[in-house]
CSV table of C-alpha atoms in Angstrom, one decimal:
chain,number,residue,atom,x,y,z
R,1,MET,CA,73.2,106.1,-70.2
R,2,LYS,CA,74.9,105.2,-73.4
R,3,PRO,CA,71.9,104.7,-76.1
R,4,THR,CA,72.4,103.0,-79.3
R,5,ARG,CA,71.6,104.4,-82.5
R,6,ARG,CA,68.4,101.9,-82.7
R,7,GLN,CA,67.4,103.0,-79.0
R,8,PHE,CA,67.3,106.6,-79.8
R,9,LEU,CA,65.6,106.3,-83.0
R,10,ALA,CA,63.1,103.4,-81.6
R,11,ALA,CA,62.4,105.0,-78.3
R,12,GLY,CA,62.0,108.8,-79.2
R,13,ALA,CA,64.6,110.4,-81.1
R,14,VAL,CA,63.3,114.0,-80.3
R,15,ALA,CA,62.5,113.1,-76.2
R,16,GLY,CA,65.4,111.4,-76.3
R,17,ALA,CA,68.7,114.2,-75.7
R,18,GLY,CA,66.2,116.5,-73.5
R,19,ALA,CA,66.2,112.9,-71.4
R,20,LEU,CA,69.7,112.1,-71.2
R,21,ALA,CA,70.9,115.7,-70.1
R,22,GLY,CA,68.6,114.8,-66.8
R,23,CYS,CA,70.0,118.5,-66.1
R,24,GLU,CA,68.7,122.6,-66.8
R,25,GLN,CA,68.4,124.4,-69.6
R,26,ILE,CA,70.2,127.4,-70.7
R,27,PRO,CA,70.7,130.0,-73.9
R,28,PHE,CA,73.2,132.2,-75.1
R,29,ILE,CA,74.2,135.8,-76.9
R,30,GLY,CA,75.2,135.6,-80.4
R,31,GLY,CA,76.7,133.0,-82.4
R,32,ASP,CA,74.7,130.3,-84.2
R,33,GLY,CA,75.1,127.7,-81.4
R,34,GLY,CA,73.6,125.3,-83.1
R,35,ILE,CA,74.7,121.5,-83.4
R,36,GLY,CA,77.1,122.5,-85.8
R,37,GLN,CA,79.1,123.3,-82.6
R,38,PHE,CA,78.7,120.7,-80.2
R,39,THR,CA,81.9,119.1,-81.5
R,40,ASN,CA,83.3,122.1,-79.7
R,41,TRP,CA,82.0,121.1,-76.2
R,42,VAL,CA,82.2,117.1,-75.9
R,43,PRO,CA,85.3,115.4,-73.9
R,44,ALA,CA,87.9,113.5,-75.2
R,45,ALA,CA,87.0,109.3,-73.8
R,46,GLY,CA,88.3,109.8,-70.0
R,47,GLU,CA,88.8,113.4,-69.4
R,48,ILE,CA,85.4,113.7,-67.1
R,49,GLU,CA,84.5,110.5,-66.3
R,50,PRO,CA,87.7,109.1,-65.1
R,51,ASN,CA,87.0,105.4,-66.1
R,52,SER,CA,85.4,105.8,-69.1
R,53,GLU,CA,86.7,104.7,-72.6
R,54,THR,CA,84.4,106.0,-74.9
R,55,VAL,CA,82.2,108.7,-76.0
R,56,ASN,CA,78.8,109.2,-75.8
R,57,PHE,CA,76.6,112.3,-76.4
R,58,ASN,CA,73.0,113.5,-77.3
R,59,VAL,CA,72.2,116.7,-78.9
R,60,THR,CA,69.1,119.1,-80.0
R,61,SER,CA,68.4,122.3,-81.3
R,62,PRO,CA,65.2,123.2,-79.4
R,63,THR,CA,64.9,126.0,-81.8
R,64,GLN,CA,64.3,124.2,-84.9
R,65,ILE,CA,62.5,121.7,-83.3
R,66,HIS,CA,60.0,124.7,-81.7
R,67,SER,CA,59.7,126.1,-84.8
R,68,ASN,CA,58.4,122.4,-86.7
R,69,ARG,CA,56.2,121.9,-84.0
R,70,THR,CA,53.1,121.9,-85.4
R,71,ASN,CA,54.5,118.9,-87.7
R,72,LEU,CA,55.4,116.8,-84.5
R,73,ARG,CA,53.0,114.3,-82.6
R,74,PRO,CA,52.0,116.4,-80.1
R,75,SER,CA,53.0,113.6,-77.0
R,76,THR,CA,56.3,114.1,-78.9
R,77,TYR,CA,57.0,117.6,-78.4
R,78,GLN,CA,55.8,117.5,-75.0
R,79,GLN,CA,57.8,114.4,-74.3
R,80,GLU,CA,60.8,117.5,-74.9
R,81,GLN,CA,59.5,120.2,-73.1
R,82,GLN,CA,61.6,120.7,-69.9
R,83,THR,CA,61.5,122.7,-66.5
R,84,TYR,CA,65.0,124.6,-66.1
R,85,ARG,CA,66.3,125.7,-62.6
R,86,THR,CA,68.1,128.7,-64.7
R,87,GLY,CA,64.3,130.1,-65.8
R,88,VAL,CA,65.6,129.9,-69.6
R,89,GLN,CA,62.6,128.8,-71.9
R,90,TRP,CA,63.7,125.7,-73.4
R,91,GLN,CA,62.5,126.6,-76.7
R,92,SER,CA,64.9,129.8,-76.5
R,93,LEU,CA,68.0,127.3,-76.8
R,94,SER,CA,70.2,126.4,-80.0
R,95,MET,CA,71.9,124.0,-78.8
R,96,SER,CA,71.4,121.6,-75.6
R,97,LEU,CA,73.9,118.9,-75.3
R,98,SER,CA,74.4,116.3,-72.8
R,99,MET,CA,77.1,113.7,-72.5
R,100,GLU,CA,79.1,111.8,-69.6
R,101,GLY,CA,79.5,114.5,-66.0
R,102,GLY,CA,77.7,117.1,-67.5
R,103,ALA,CA,75.3,119.1,-69.8
R,104,VAL,CA,76.1,122.2,-72.4
R,105,TYR,CA,73.2,124.7,-73.1
R,106,LYS,CA,73.2,127.8,-75.7
R,107,GLY,CA,70.7,129.9,-76.9
R,108,SER,CA,69.4,133.6,-76.1
R,109,TYR,CA,69.5,134.6,-72.5
R,110,ASN,CA,71.0,136.9,-70.4
R,111,ALA,CA,73.7,136.0,-67.9
R,112,ASP,CA,73.1,138.2,-65.1
R,113,ASP,CA,69.4,136.9,-64.8
R,114,VAL,CA,70.5,133.2,-64.8
R,115,ALA,CA,72.9,134.2,-62.3
R,116,ALA,CA,70.1,136.1,-60.2
R,117,GLU,CA,67.6,132.8,-60.6
R,118,LEU,CA,70.1,130.3,-59.5
R,119,THR,CA,71.1,132.3,-56.3
R,120,SER,CA,67.3,133.2,-55.3
R,121,PRO,CA,65.5,130.5,-52.5
R,122,SER,CA,62.3,131.5,-54.9
R,123,GLY,CA,63.9,130.5,-57.7
R,124,SER,CA,61.9,127.2,-60.1
R,125,GLY,CA,62.3,124.1,-59.4
R,126,ASP,CA,62.4,122.1,-56.1
R,127,ARG,CA,66.6,122.0,-55.4
R,128,GLY,CA,66.5,125.2,-53.5
R,129,GLU,CA,69.3,128.1,-53.9
R,130,PHE,CA,72.8,128.1,-55.2
R,131,THR,CA,75.6,130.1,-54.1
R,132,GLU,CA,78.6,131.3,-56.2
R,133,GLU,CA,81.6,129.4,-55.2
R,134,ASP,CA,84.3,130.1,-58.1
R,135,SER,CA,85.1,131.3,-61.4
R,136,GLU,CA,86.8,130.1,-64.5
R,137,GLY,CA,87.8,132.2,-67.4
R,138,ASN,CA,84.1,134.5,-68.0
R,139,TYR,CA,82.3,132.0,-65.9
R,140,ASP,CA,81.1,132.3,-62.7
R,141,ILE,CA,80.1,128.7,-60.6
R,142,PHE,CA,77.8,127.9,-58.4
R,143,ILE,CA,77.0,124.9,-56.0
R,144,PRO,CA,74.0,124.4,-54.0
R,145,SER,CA,73.9,126.8,-50.9
R,146,SER,CA,73.4,123.7,-48.9
R,147,ALA,CA,76.0,121.5,-49.7
R,148,ASN,CA,79.3,121.7,-47.6
R,149,GLY,CA,82.1,123.0,-49.8
R,150,PRO,CA,82.6,122.0,-53.2
R,151,GLU,CA,83.9,118.2,-52.7
R,152,GLU,CA,80.0,117.6,-51.2
R,153,ALA,CA,78.0,119.6,-53.9
R,154,GLU,CA,76.0,117.0,-56.4
R,155,GLU,CA,75.6,119.6,-59.3
R,156,ALA,CA,77.6,122.5,-60.3
R,157,TRP,CA,76.6,125.3,-62.6
R,158,ALA,CA,78.9,128.1,-64.9
R,159,VAL,CA,77.4,130.7,-66.2
R,160,SER,CA,78.8,133.4,-68.8
R,161,GLY,CA,77.4,134.9,-71.3
R,162,ASN,CA,78.4,132.2,-74.2
R,163,ALA,CA,77.1,129.7,-73.0
R,164,ILE,CA,75.6,127.7,-69.5
R,165,ILE,CA,77.2,124.5,-67.9
R,166,SER,CA,75.8,121.8,-66.0
R,167,ALA,CA,77.8,119.3,-64.0
R,168,ARG,CA,77.8,116.9,-61.6
R,169,PRO,CA,80.7,114.4,-60.0
R,170,THR,CA,82.2,111.2,-61.1
R,171,GLY,CA,84.5,108.2,-60.2
R,172,SER,CA,84.6,107.1,-57.3
R,173,GLU,CA,85.8,109.0,-53.8
R,174,PHE,CA,86.8,105.2,-52.5
R,175,GLN,CA,89.4,104.9,-55.9
R,176,ASP,CA,91.2,108.2,-55.9
R,177,ASN,CA,89.6,108.8,-59.1
R,178,PHE,CA,87.0,111.3,-57.8
R,179,SER,CA,86.0,114.4,-59.5
R,180,SER,CA,84.1,117.1,-58.1
R,181,ALA,CA,81.1,118.5,-59.6
R,182,VAL,CA,82.9,121.7,-59.9
R,183,GLU,CA,86.2,120.1,-61.3
R,184,ASN,CA,83.9,118.9,-63.8
R,185,ALA,CA,82.3,122.2,-64.9
R,186,LYS,CA,85.7,123.8,-65.4
R,187,ALA,CA,87.3,120.5,-67.1
R,188,ILE,CA,84.2,121.3,-70.1
R,189,ILE,CA,84.9,125.3,-69.7
R,190,ASP,CA,88.5,124.4,-70.6
R,191,VAL,CA,86.7,122.0,-73.6
R,192,GLY,CA,84.6,124.3,-75.3
R,193,GLU,CA,86.1,127.3,-74.3
R,194,ASN,CA,90.1,126.6,-74.6
R,195,GLY,CA,90.1,123.4,-77.3
R,196,GLU,CA,91.5,121.3,-74.3
R,197,ASN,CA,90.9,117.3,-74.3
R,198,ARG,CA,88.3,117.7,-77.2
R,199,ALA,CA,87.2,114.1,-78.4
R,200,VAL,CA,87.2,115.4,-82.2
R,201,ASP,CA,91.3,116.0,-82.0
R,202,ASP,CA,91.6,112.7,-79.8
R,203,SER,CA,89.4,110.1,-81.4
R,204,ASP,CA,89.1,109.6,-85.2
R,205,ASP,CA,86.1,107.4,-84.9
R,206,PHE,CA,84.4,109.9,-82.9
R,207,ASN,CA,85.3,112.7,-86.0
R,208,THR,CA,84.1,110.7,-88.5
R,209,LEU,CA,80.9,109.7,-87.2
R,210,ALA,CA,80.1,113.4,-85.8
R,211,ASN,CA,81.1,114.9,-89.4
R,212,GLU,CA,78.0,112.9,-90.6
R,213,PHE,CA,75.5,114.6,-88.4
R,214,SER,CA,73.4,118.0,-88.6
R,215,GLY,CA,69.9,118.8,-88.5
R,216,ALA,CA,68.1,119.5,-85.2
R,217,ILE,CA,69.0,116.0,-83.2
R,218,ALA,CA,71.9,113.6,-83.2
R,219,SER,CA,73.6,111.4,-80.5
R,220,GLY,CA,76.5,108.8,-80.7
R,221,ARG,CA,79.1,106.3,-78.9
R,222,THR,CA,82.2,105.5,-79.6
R,223,LEU,CA,82.9,101.9,-78.4
R,224,ARG,CA,85.8,100.0,-76.3
R,225,GLU,CA,86.7,98.5,-78.8
R,226,GLU,CA,85.7,97.0,-83.1
R,227,VAL,CA,82.6,94.4,-82.8
R,228,ASP,CA,84.0,90.9,-83.6
R,229,SER,CA,81.9,88.2,-85.4
R,230,ASP,CA,81.4,86.6,-81.9
R,231,ARG,CA,78.8,89.5,-80.8
R,232,GLU,CA,78.0,91.0,-84.7
R,233,SER,CA,74.2,91.1,-84.9
R,234,ILE,CA,72.7,92.9,-87.9
R,235,ALA,CA,69.4,93.1,-86.8
R,236,GLN,CA,70.1,95.1,-83.8
R,237,GLY,CA,72.9,96.9,-86.2
R,238,ASN,CA,76.2,95.4,-84.8
R,239,PHE,CA,78.3,95.0,-87.8
R,240,GLU,CA,82.1,93.0,-87.7
R,241,GLY,CA,84.7,96.0,-87.5
R,242,MET,CA,82.6,98.7,-85.9
R,243,VAL,CA,84.3,100.8,-83.9
R,244,ALA,CA,81.1,103.9,-83.3
R,245,SER,CA,77.9,104.6,-84.5
R,246,GLY,CA,75.0,107.4,-84.6
R,247,ALA,CA,72.1,108.8,-85.9
R,248,SER,CA,70.3,112.3,-86.4
R,249,ILE,CA,67.5,113.8,-88.0
R,250,SER,CA,66.9,116.8,-89.9
R,251,ILE,CA,63.3,118.4,-89.6
R,252,ASN,CA,62.1,119.9,-92.8
R,253,GLY,CA,58.6,120.5,-92.1
R,254,SER,CA,56.5,117.8,-92.8
R,255,ASN,CA,59.2,115.7,-93.9
R,256,SER,CA,62.4,114.6,-92.1
R,257,ASN,CA,65.6,112.9,-92.9
R,258,VAL,CA,67.5,110.1,-91.0
R,259,LYS,CA,70.8,109.6,-91.2
R,260,GLN,CA,72.3,106.5,-89.0
R,261,VAL,CA,75.7,105.7,-89.5
R,262,PHE,CA,78.2,102.8,-88.3
R,263,VAL,CA,82.2,103.4,-88.2
R,264,PHE,CA,84.2,101.0,-88.9
R,265,ASP,CA,88.3,100.6,-88.0
R,266,SER,CA,88.9,100.3,-92.0
R,267,GLU,CA,87.1,100.9,-95.4
R,268,GLY,CA,87.3,97.2,-96.1
R,269,ASP,CA,85.5,96.4,-92.9
R,270,VAL,CA,82.2,98.3,-94.3
R,271,SER,CA,79.8,96.1,-95.9
R,272,THR,CA,76.7,97.5,-97.6
R,273,ASP,CA,75.6,94.2,-98.1
R,274,ASP,CA,75.4,93.9,-94.3
R,275,LEU,CA,73.6,97.2,-94.2
R,276,GLU,CA,71.4,96.5,-96.7
R,277,GLU,CA,70.2,93.4,-94.5
R,278,TYR,CA,69.8,95.8,-91.4
R,279,VAL,CA,67.2,98.0,-93.6
R,280,GLU,CA,65.4,95.0,-94.6
R,281,ARG,CA,64.8,93.4,-90.9
R,282,SER,CA,64.2,96.9,-89.7
R,283,ASP,CA,62.0,97.5,-92.4
R,284,THR,CA,59.8,94.4,-90.6
R,285,GLY,CA,60.9,94.7,-87.0
R,286,GLY,CA,59.6,97.9,-85.7
R,287,GLY,CA,61.8,101.2,-84.6
R,288,ILE,CA,61.8,104.7,-87.1
R,289,LEU,CA,62.9,102.5,-90.6
R,290,SER,CA,59.1,101.1,-90.2
R,291,TYR,CA,58.0,104.2,-91.2
R,292,ALA,CA,61.0,105.2,-93.9
R,293,ARG,CA,60.9,105.5,-97.7
R,294,ASP,CA,63.5,106.2,-99.6
R,295,VAL,CA,66.3,104.3,-98.1
R,296,ASN,CA,69.1,104.0,-99.3
R,297,VAL,CA,72.8,102.6,-98.4
R,298,ASN,CA,76.5,104.0,-99.4
R,299,GLN,CA,80.1,104.2,-98.0
R,300,ASN,CA,82.4,107.4,-97.1
R,301,GLY,CA,86.0,106.1,-96.1
R,302,THR,CA,85.3,104.3,-92.9
R,303,ALA,CA,81.6,104.9,-92.3
R,304,GLY,CA,78.5,103.3,-93.8
R,305,ILE,CA,75.7,105.2,-94.0
R,306,VAL,CA,71.6,104.5,-94.0
R,307,ASN,CA,69.6,107.8,-95.4
R,308,ALA,CA,66.0,107.7,-95.2
R,309,THR,CA,62.8,110.0,-95.5
R,310,ILE,CA,60.1,109.7,-92.8
R,311,ASP,CA,56.8,111.8,-92.0
R,312,THR,CA,57.8,114.0,-89.6
R,313,TYR,CA,54.7,113.2,-87.5
R,314,ASP,CA,56.6,109.4,-86.9
R,315,ILE,CA,59.6,110.7,-85.4
R,316,GLY,CA,59.3,109.3,-81.7
R,317,ARG,CA,56.9,106.9,-82.6
C-alpha cells in the first residue's frame, strides 16, 4: 500500500497509519519513542522489499491521538482503535510505524508479558500461539507454532524492552529474491538498533521529507524517478520535478496543523505558483484543505510546503 499525501489526508488521516500497519500493537520502556525517532527505523529502498526502489511509511503516536480524543470526531477515533496480538493497549503506544515488510511499535510494556501473550494458546486474536524461533541482539523472535519452520512462517515478532517488531515475508521465492519474515525482522533490527541501511542515510529525498515532519501523524513516499511534464497533475499534487511527497498533522487541542510537503530534484524545480494553484483547486475539490484556514505556501530548499490550520474534529472527514 503506497498512499499519496492527498489520499492520506482526504481518506482519513488518523486512521491511515493504523490501517497500513495491518499488524499488532506494542509499546516500550524508556526513551521518548515518539514519531521524531521514526527515521531510525525506516529501511532504505530495497533493504526489506527486494524489488522496491521507493520508501513508503506511515507513522502515528497513539498516545498523542488518545490524549486528544475528545477533540476528534468519534468515528475517526474509533477507526484508529486496533486489537493487537501482543496484548498491549493501543493507547500505550508512543510510536506505531508501518512500512514495506513490517511494523515497529514503541510505548510502555513489559517484554516478558508480551512474550507470554504470544506463546499462550489463549492469547488474544485468532492466529493461535507463537513459538520462540530465534534471537537477534536483545530481541527474541517468535513465529506461528503452526509454521513448518521460519521459511514458511507468514509473520514473525521480535520482542525486546526497547521495541516490538512485526515482520512478514517479501519478494518471491520463485525468483531468488525471497526474504522470510524472520530475515526481515532481523533486517529491521539492524536498521533500528545498529543504524544499518537507514533510508535517512541512503536517500537525500527521504531525509528532506522526513525532516519536515512532527506531531501525531505522518505519511510519505519517495518516487522511483522525478515527475515529468507528461505525468504532471497539479490538481492531484503531482508537480514537475517532484521526487517525494508526504504530510503530517500536529494535534493541538481543538486545532490542528496540517503540513503537506513536496520534495523536488532541485531548488529551481520548486514553483510556489504551482503550489498556490494546488491549494486553490483543493479548496473546492474536497479533501482536508476544503476545511482549512490560514493556508500558506513556502519553500525550504528543495521542499515546497503547504501549511494550514484545521479543526481537529475535521481530521478524517
